[in-house]
CSV table of C-alpha atoms in Angstrom, one decimal:
chain,number,residue,atom,x,y,z
A,1,MET,CA,39.4,21.2,-55.6
A,2,ASN,CA,39.2,18.1,-53.4
A,3,GLN,CA,42.5,16.8,-54.7
A,4,ALA,CA,45.9,17.9,-53.5
A,5,PHE,CA,47.9,20.0,-56.0
A,6,ARG,CA,50.2,23.0,-55.9
A,7,GLY,CA,48.4,26.3,-55.5
A,8,ARG,CA,45.2,24.7,-54.3
A,9,ALA,CA,44.8,27.1,-51.4
A,10,ILE,CA,45.1,30.2,-53.7
A,11,LEU,CA,42.6,28.8,-56.2
A,12,ARG,CA,40.2,28.0,-53.4
A,13,GLY,CA,40.5,31.6,-52.2
A,14,LEU,CA,39.8,32.9,-55.7
A,15,PHE,CA,36.7,30.8,-55.9
A,16,LEU,CA,35.4,32.6,-52.7
A,17,PHE,CA,36.0,36.1,-54.0
A,18,PRO,CA,32.5,36.7,-55.5
A,19,TYR,CA,30.8,35.8,-52.3
A,20,VAL,CA,33.0,37.7,-49.8
A,21,ALA,CA,33.2,40.9,-51.9
A,22,PRO,CA,30.7,43.6,-51.0
A,23,VAL,CA,27.5,43.3,-53.1
A,24,ILE,CA,27.5,47.0,-54.1
A,25,ALA,CA,31.0,46.7,-55.4
A,26,VAL,CA,30.4,43.6,-57.5
A,27,ALA,CA,27.1,44.9,-58.8
A,28,PHE,CA,28.6,48.2,-59.8
A,29,THR,CA,31.4,46.3,-61.5
A,30,TRP,CA,29.0,44.3,-63.6
A,31,VAL,CA,27.0,47.4,-64.4
A,32,VAL,CA,30.1,49.2,-65.6
A,33,LEU,CA,31.4,46.2,-67.6
A,34,LEU,CA,28.0,45.6,-69.3
A,35,ASP,CA,27.2,49.3,-69.9
A,36,PRO,CA,25.8,49.7,-73.5
A,37,PHE,CA,28.0,52.7,-74.3
A,38,SER,CA,31.2,52.4,-72.3
A,39,GLY,CA,31.2,48.8,-71.1
A,40,ALA,CA,34.1,46.6,-72.0
A,41,LEU,CA,31.9,43.6,-73.0
A,42,ASN,CA,30.0,45.7,-75.5
A,43,ALA,CA,33.2,47.1,-77.0
A,44,ILE,CA,34.6,43.5,-77.4
A,45,LEU,CA,31.3,42.3,-79.0
A,46,GLN,CA,31.3,45.2,-81.5
A,47,GLN,CA,35.0,45.0,-82.4
A,48,THR,CA,34.8,41.3,-83.1
A,49,GLY,CA,31.6,41.7,-85.1
A,50,ALA,CA,29.5,39.6,-82.7
A,51,ALA,CA,27.1,42.5,-82.2
A,52,GLY,CA,26.3,45.3,-84.6
A,53,ALA,CA,24.9,47.7,-82.0
A,54,PRO,CA,25.4,48.2,-78.2
A,55,ILE,CA,23.4,45.7,-76.1
A,56,ASN,CA,21.7,47.0,-72.9
A,57,PHE,CA,22.1,43.9,-70.8
A,58,PHE,CA,20.3,45.3,-67.8
A,59,GLY,CA,17.8,47.5,-69.5
A,60,GLN,CA,16.6,45.5,-72.4
A,61,ARG,CA,13.7,43.2,-71.6
A,62,GLU,CA,14.0,40.8,-74.6
A,63,ALA,CA,16.6,40.0,-77.2
A,64,SER,CA,16.0,38.3,-80.5
A,65,PHE,CA,18.2,36.0,-82.5
A,66,THR,CA,17.8,33.8,-85.6
A,67,LEU,CA,18.7,30.1,-85.7
A,68,LEU,CA,18.2,27.9,-88.8
A,69,GLY,CA,15.8,30.5,-90.2
A,70,LEU,CA,13.7,30.7,-87.1
A,71,GLU,CA,13.5,33.7,-84.9
A,72,PHE,CA,13.7,33.3,-81.1
A,73,THR,CA,13.5,35.7,-78.3
A,74,PHE,CA,14.8,35.3,-74.7
A,75,PRO,CA,14.6,37.6,-71.6
A,76,LEU,CA,17.9,39.4,-71.8
A,77,ALA,CA,17.9,41.4,-68.5
A,78,LEU,CA,16.5,38.5,-66.5
A,79,THR,CA,19.1,36.1,-68.0
A,80,THR,CA,21.9,38.6,-67.2
A,81,VAL,CA,20.7,38.9,-63.6
A,82,ILE,CA,20.5,35.1,-63.3
A,83,ALA,CA,24.1,34.9,-64.6
A,84,PHE,CA,25.1,37.4,-61.9
A,85,GLU,CA,23.4,35.5,-59.2
A,86,ALA,CA,24.9,32.2,-60.3
A,87,TRP,CA,28.4,33.8,-60.3
A,88,ARG,CA,28.0,35.5,-57.0
A,89,TYR,CA,26.6,32.7,-54.9
A,90,PHE,CA,28.3,29.7,-56.5
A,91,PRO,CA,31.1,29.9,-53.8
A,92,LEU,CA,28.6,29.2,-51.0
A,93,SER,CA,27.6,25.9,-52.8
A,94,PHE,CA,31.3,25.3,-53.5
A,95,LEU,CA,32.1,25.5,-49.7
A,96,PHE,CA,29.2,23.2,-48.7
A,97,ILE,CA,30.0,20.6,-51.3
A,98,LEU,CA,33.7,20.6,-50.8
A,99,ALA,CA,33.3,20.2,-47.0
A,100,ARG,CA,31.0,17.2,-47.6
A,101,MET,CA,33.4,15.7,-50.1
A,102,GLN,CA,36.3,16.0,-47.7
A,103,SER,CA,34.3,14.0,-45.1
A,104,ILE,CA,33.7,11.1,-47.4
A,105,SER,CA,36.1,8.2,-46.8
A,106,GLY,CA,38.6,7.5,-49.5
A,107,ASP,CA,38.3,3.8,-48.9
A,108,MET,CA,35.1,3.6,-50.9
A,109,TYR,CA,36.7,5.0,-53.9
A,110,GLU,CA,39.7,2.8,-53.6
A,111,ALA,CA,37.5,-0.3,-53.4
A,112,ALA,CA,35.4,0.9,-56.3
A,113,GLU,CA,38.5,1.5,-58.4
A,114,MET,CA,39.8,-2.0,-57.6
A,115,ASP,CA,36.4,-3.4,-58.8
A,116,GLY,CA,36.8,-1.6,-62.1
A,117,ALA,CA,34.4,1.3,-61.6
A,118,SER,CA,34.9,4.2,-64.0
A,119,PRO,CA,35.2,7.8,-62.6
A,120,LEU,CA,31.6,8.4,-63.9
A,121,GLN,CA,30.3,5.4,-62.1
A,122,GLN,CA,32.2,6.4,-58.9
A,123,PHE,CA,30.5,9.8,-59.1
A,124,TRP,CA,27.1,8.5,-59.8
A,125,TYR,CA,27.0,5.6,-57.3
A,126,LEU,CA,29.3,7.0,-54.6
A,127,SER,CA,29.6,10.7,-54.6
A,128,LEU,CA,26.1,11.8,-55.7
A,129,PRO,CA,24.3,9.7,-53.0
A,130,GLN,CA,26.6,11.1,-50.4
A,131,LEU,CA,26.0,14.7,-51.6
A,132,ALA,CA,22.2,14.3,-51.9
A,133,GLY,CA,21.5,15.6,-48.4
A,134,ILE,CA,23.8,18.7,-48.7
A,135,LEU,CA,22.4,19.5,-52.2
A,136,SER,CA,18.9,19.4,-50.9
A,137,VAL,CA,19.9,21.8,-48.1
A,138,LEU,CA,21.5,24.1,-50.6
A,139,PHE,CA,18.4,24.0,-52.8
A,140,LEU,CA,16.3,25.0,-49.8
A,141,LEU,CA,18.6,27.9,-48.8
A,142,ARG,CA,19.1,29.2,-52.3
A,143,PHE,CA,15.4,29.1,-53.0
A,144,ILE,CA,14.5,31.1,-49.9
A,145,TRP,CA,17.3,33.6,-50.4
A,146,THR,CA,16.6,34.0,-54.1
A,147,PHE,CA,12.9,34.4,-53.5
A,148,ASN,CA,13.7,37.1,-51.0
A,149,LYS,CA,16.3,38.7,-53.2
A,150,PHE,CA,16.2,42.5,-53.1
A,151,ASP,CA,19.7,44.1,-53.0
A,152,ASP,CA,21.2,42.5,-56.1
A,153,ILE,CA,18.0,43.2,-58.2
A,154,PHE,CA,17.7,46.7,-57.0
A,155,LEU,CA,21.3,47.6,-57.6
A,156,LEU,CA,21.4,46.0,-61.1
A,157,THR,CA,18.1,46.9,-62.7
A,158,GLY,CA,15.9,48.5,-60.1
A,159,GLY,CA,13.3,45.8,-60.8
A,160,GLY,CA,12.8,46.9,-64.4
A,161,ALA,CA,13.1,45.1,-67.7
A,162,GLY,CA,11.2,42.0,-66.4
A,163,THR,CA,13.3,41.4,-63.3
A,164,ARG,CA,10.9,42.6,-60.7
A,165,THR,CA,10.7,40.3,-57.7
A,166,LEU,CA,8.1,40.3,-54.9
A,167,THR,CA,10.5,41.9,-52.4
A,168,VAL,CA,11.2,44.8,-54.8
A,169,ASP,CA,7.5,45.2,-55.1
A,170,VAL,CA,7.2,45.3,-51.3
A,171,TYR,CA,9.8,48.1,-51.2
A,172,GLU,CA,8.1,50.1,-54.0
A,173,GLN,CA,4.6,49.7,-52.6
A,174,GLY,CA,5.5,50.3,-49.0
A,175,PHE,CA,8.2,53.0,-49.3
A,176,ALA,CA,8.3,54.5,-52.7
A,177,LEU,CA,4.5,54.8,-53.1
A,178,ALA,CA,3.7,54.9,-49.3
A,179,ASN,CA,1.1,52.2,-49.9
A,180,LEU,CA,1.7,50.2,-46.7
A,181,GLY,CA,-1.4,48.0,-47.1
A,182,ALA,CA,-0.3,46.7,-50.5
A,183,GLY,CA,3.3,46.3,-49.4
A,184,ALA,CA,2.2,44.3,-46.3
A,185,ALA,CA,-0.1,42.1,-48.4
A,186,VAL,CA,2.8,41.2,-50.8
A,187,ALA,CA,5.0,40.5,-47.8
A,188,VAL,CA,2.4,38.1,-46.4
A,189,VAL,CA,2.2,36.4,-49.8
A,190,VAL,CA,6.0,35.9,-49.7
A,191,PHE,CA,5.8,34.4,-46.2
A,192,VAL,CA,3.0,32.0,-47.2
A,193,VAL,CA,4.8,30.8,-50.3
A,194,LEU,CA,8.1,30.2,-48.4
A,195,PHE,CA,6.4,28.6,-45.5
A,196,THR,CA,4.5,26.2,-47.7
A,197,PHE,CA,7.7,25.4,-49.7
A,198,SER,CA,9.6,24.7,-46.4
A,199,ILE,CA,6.9,22.3,-45.2
A,200,VAL,CA,7.0,20.4,-48.6
A,201,TYR,CA,10.8,20.4,-48.5
A,202,PHE,CA,11.1,18.9,-45.0
A,203,ARG,CA,8.5,16.3,-45.9
A,204,PHE,CA,10.0,15.0,-49.1
A,205,SER,CA,13.7,16.1,-49.1
A,206,PRO,CA,16.3,13.3,-49.4
A,207,LYS,CA,18.2,12.4,-46.3
A,208,ASP,CA,22.0,12.4,-46.2
A,209,GLU,CA,23.4,8.9,-46.4
A,210,GLY,CA,26.5,9.8,-44.5
């Protein structure tokens, strides 16, 4: 996306769609597509023989599969929610990283290419150190926002099937159960954890080499 080619602006716009679309619209779309009875994904999996029965992606806590004679289980609903979060909020990281890449002088890459550096070496020794600062900022922001995540979780699973977060617990304790003391206590725990993490981050985070 940092290189010039025909249709780049359109492709960049498509990359931003998940982030600019209303959360209730994209969450409802995922719920409909992954519905165990009428969802398109379940229909495809069953018609191709990949699944023998409907899969409740947002309602099934665990799923089992066999590999080399060994049976494994993984958190199905949590994995699906993580996939949704990665898809929806990747454009934010894309914008930050692209903006930083565009500010890096091309002279460094030209000099490295003349010295015989491979694309992988250029990425490892030139691009990655220049992106360290912005990547650390993205890590901080995404950690805080994900730790405080409520709307996506509530719309997709309601906090069930092993996807409950502390903010969902604050809502249920404080509003659904009218237990304001418990809700406030959980909110204080969230604040303490994020405050401690922020202090550690600012103390040890890498600095931008730009």
